[in-house]
Amino acid sequence: MNEQKRHSAVIIGASLVLSAFVFGGFYYSAQSANTKDSLSVTGSTKTRVTSDQAKLSIVLSRIVFSTELGVGYTGVARDLALTENMLKKYGIATSDITEGPVSMNQVYDQTNSGQIRYQLNQTVTVQSNDIQKITELSKRVPDLASQGAVVSIQSLEYFYSKLPDLRVSLLTDAVMDAKARAEKIALGTGRSIGAVQSASSGVVQVLSPNSVDISDYGNYDTTSIEKDVMITVKASFRLK
């Protein structure tokens, strides 16, 4: 009877300790008596970076009846010429411009008039390291409408090209954070930590400033120039 009570007390006590550590963002792994104890901790680090590449996608679009496809293609070509002139005005290099082919999709008539219409689209993409120039350019694209062009901004995206190198340094910082957490936890139990038994990194999170919109699969925010890059590491330390 006493033996059963002793086992029950051990199980309940271990459960309470485990629950406390899990809710604190880490957990304590109590192993069998013939092995050394270990402590698993999640460390993290975050830093603010500034995007160094921008990508602007401009869409030229015309909707015409099937009998006026030639007129539609001519209109798209005219809009393309106007767009090219604007890009040249802003000093965009030809090597930074990609002009896609003209695509055609049927527009279904909701009025049941029986007339077939098609939408012609062409995408012009501008990529540059000059963030401010591309941002200013995106604000000027609607001005082409005053010249009769049918254009719109499909997307404006910002990227950070040095992310692979940054990830290496962040991993080091995250491991140090995990070690600091482990030392405090071990100190509270009257013990100290030893060598790292294992470590694994989480996915990189590239977030808009002060965002908490993280994902198990990682995030890459392209809407903001300033970004927060965060990474987590789960490390297991031997307890002494």
mmCIF file with all atom_site columns, C-alpha atoms in Angstrom, residues 58-64 69 72-73 75-77 79-80 99-107 118-124 150-152 154:
data_model
loop_
_atom_site.group_PDB
_atom_site.id
_atom_site.type_symbol
_atom_site.label_atom_id
_atom_site.label_alt_id
_atom_site.label_comp_id
_atom_site.label_asym_id
_atom_site.label_entity_id
_atom_site.label_seq_id
_atom_site.pdbx_PDB_ins_code
_atom_site.Cartn_x
_atom_site.Cartn_y
_atom_site.Cartn_z
_atom_site.occupancy
_atom_site.B_iso_or_equiv
_atom_site.pdbx_formal_charge
_atom_site.auth_seq_id
_atom_site.auth_comp_id
_atom_site.auth_asym_id
_atom_site.auth_atom_id
_atom_site.pdbx_PDB_model_num
ATOM 1  C CA . ILE A 1 58  ? 2.329   46.380 -63.617 1.00 0.00 ? 58  ILE A CA 1
ATOM 2  C CA . VAL A 1 59  ? -0.591  44.951 -65.584 1.00 0.00 ? 59  VAL A CA 1
ATOM 3  C CA . LEU A 1 60  ? -1.769  46.351 -68.927 1.00 0.00 ? 60  LEU A CA 1
ATOM 4  C CA . SER A 1 61  ? -5.318  45.266 -69.726 1.00 0.00 ? 61  SER A CA 1
ATOM 5  C CA . ARG A 1 62  ? -7.888  45.710 -72.485 1.00 0.00 ? 62  ARG A CA 1
ATOM 6  C CA . ILE A 1 63  ? -11.351 44.136 -72.887 1.00 0.00 ? 63  ILE A CA 1
ATOM 7  C CA . VAL A 1 64  ? -12.670 43.924 -76.453 1.00 0.00 ? 64  VAL A CA 1
ATOM 8  C CA . LEU A 1 69  ? -9.082  41.720 -81.173 1.00 0.00 ? 69  LEU A CA 1
ATOM 9  C CA . GLY A 1 72  ? -7.247  45.335 -78.412 1.00 0.00 ? 72  GLY A CA 1
ATOM 10 C CA . TYR A 1 73  ? -3.710  44.233 -79.236 1.00 0.00 ? 73  TYR A CA 1
ATOM 11 C CA . GLY A 1 75  ? -4.234  49.249 -77.416 1.00 0.00 ? 75  GLY A CA 1
ATOM 12 C CA . VAL A 1 76  ? -2.039  46.997 -75.275 1.00 0.00 ? 76  VAL A CA 1
ATOM 13 C CA . ALA A 1 77  ? 0.990   47.819 -77.446 1.00 0.00 ? 77  ALA A CA 1
ATOM 14 C CA . ASP A 1 79  ? -0.039  51.157 -73.251 1.00 0.00 ? 79  ASP A CA 1
ATOM 15 C CA . LEU A 1 80  ? 3.256   49.249 -73.212 1.00 0.00 ? 80  LEU A CA 1
ATOM 16 C CA . GLU A 1 99  ? 7.911   42.178 -70.284 1.00 0.00 ? 99  GLU A CA 1
ATOM 17 C CA . GLY A 1 100 ? 5.676   39.133 -70.326 1.00 0.00 ? 100 GLY A CA 1
ATOM 18 C CA . PRO A 1 101 ? 3.656   37.927 -73.328 1.00 0.00 ? 101 PRO A CA 1
ATOM 19 C CA . VAL A 1 102 ? 0.100   39.096 -73.960 1.00 0.00 ? 102 VAL A CA 1
ATOM 20 C CA . SER A 1 103 ? -2.429  36.600 -72.621 1.00 0.00 ? 103 SER A CA 1
ATOM 21 C CA . MET A 1 104 ? -6.084  36.330 -73.613 1.00 0.00 ? 104 MET A CA 1
ATOM 22 C CA . ASN A 1 105 ? -9.043  35.132 -71.566 1.00 0.00 ? 105 ASN A CA 1
ATOM 23 C CA . GLN A 1 106 ? -12.706 35.000 -72.494 1.00 0.00 ? 106 GLN A CA 1
ATOM 24 C CA . VAL A 1 107 ? -14.992 37.298 -70.511 1.00 0.00 ? 107 VAL A CA 1
ATOM 25 C CA . TYR A 1 118 ? -11.896 38.803 -74.468 1.00 0.00 ? 118 TYR A CA 1
ATOM 26 C CA . GLN A 1 119 ? -9.566  40.346 -71.917 1.00 0.00 ? 119 GLN A CA 1
ATOM 27 C CA . LEU A 1 120 ? -6.003  40.938 -73.061 1.00 0.00 ? 120 LEU A CA 1
ATOM 28 C CA . ASN A 1 121 ? -3.369  41.202 -70.310 1.00 0.00 ? 121 ASN A CA 1
ATOM 29 C CA . GLN A 1 122 ? 0.340   41.893 -70.304 1.00 0.00 ? 122 GLN A CA 1
ATOM 30 C CA . THR A 1 123 ? 2.536   42.070 -67.202 1.00 0.00 ? 123 THR A CA 1
ATOM 31 C CA . VAL A 1 124 ? 5.569   44.320 -66.939 1.00 0.00 ? 124 VAL A CA 1
ATOM 32 C CA . VAL A 1 150 ? -5.410  51.015 -69.009 1.00 0.00 ? 150 VAL A CA 1
ATOM 33 C CA . VAL A 1 151 ? -2.900  49.964 -66.361 1.00 0.00 ? 151 VAL A CA 1
ATOM 34 C CA . SER A 1 152 ? -2.904  48.829 -62.727 1.00 0.00 ? 152 SER A CA 1
ATOM 35 C CA . GLN A 1 154 ? -0.606  44.004 -59.542 1.00 0.00 ? 154 GLN A CA 1
#
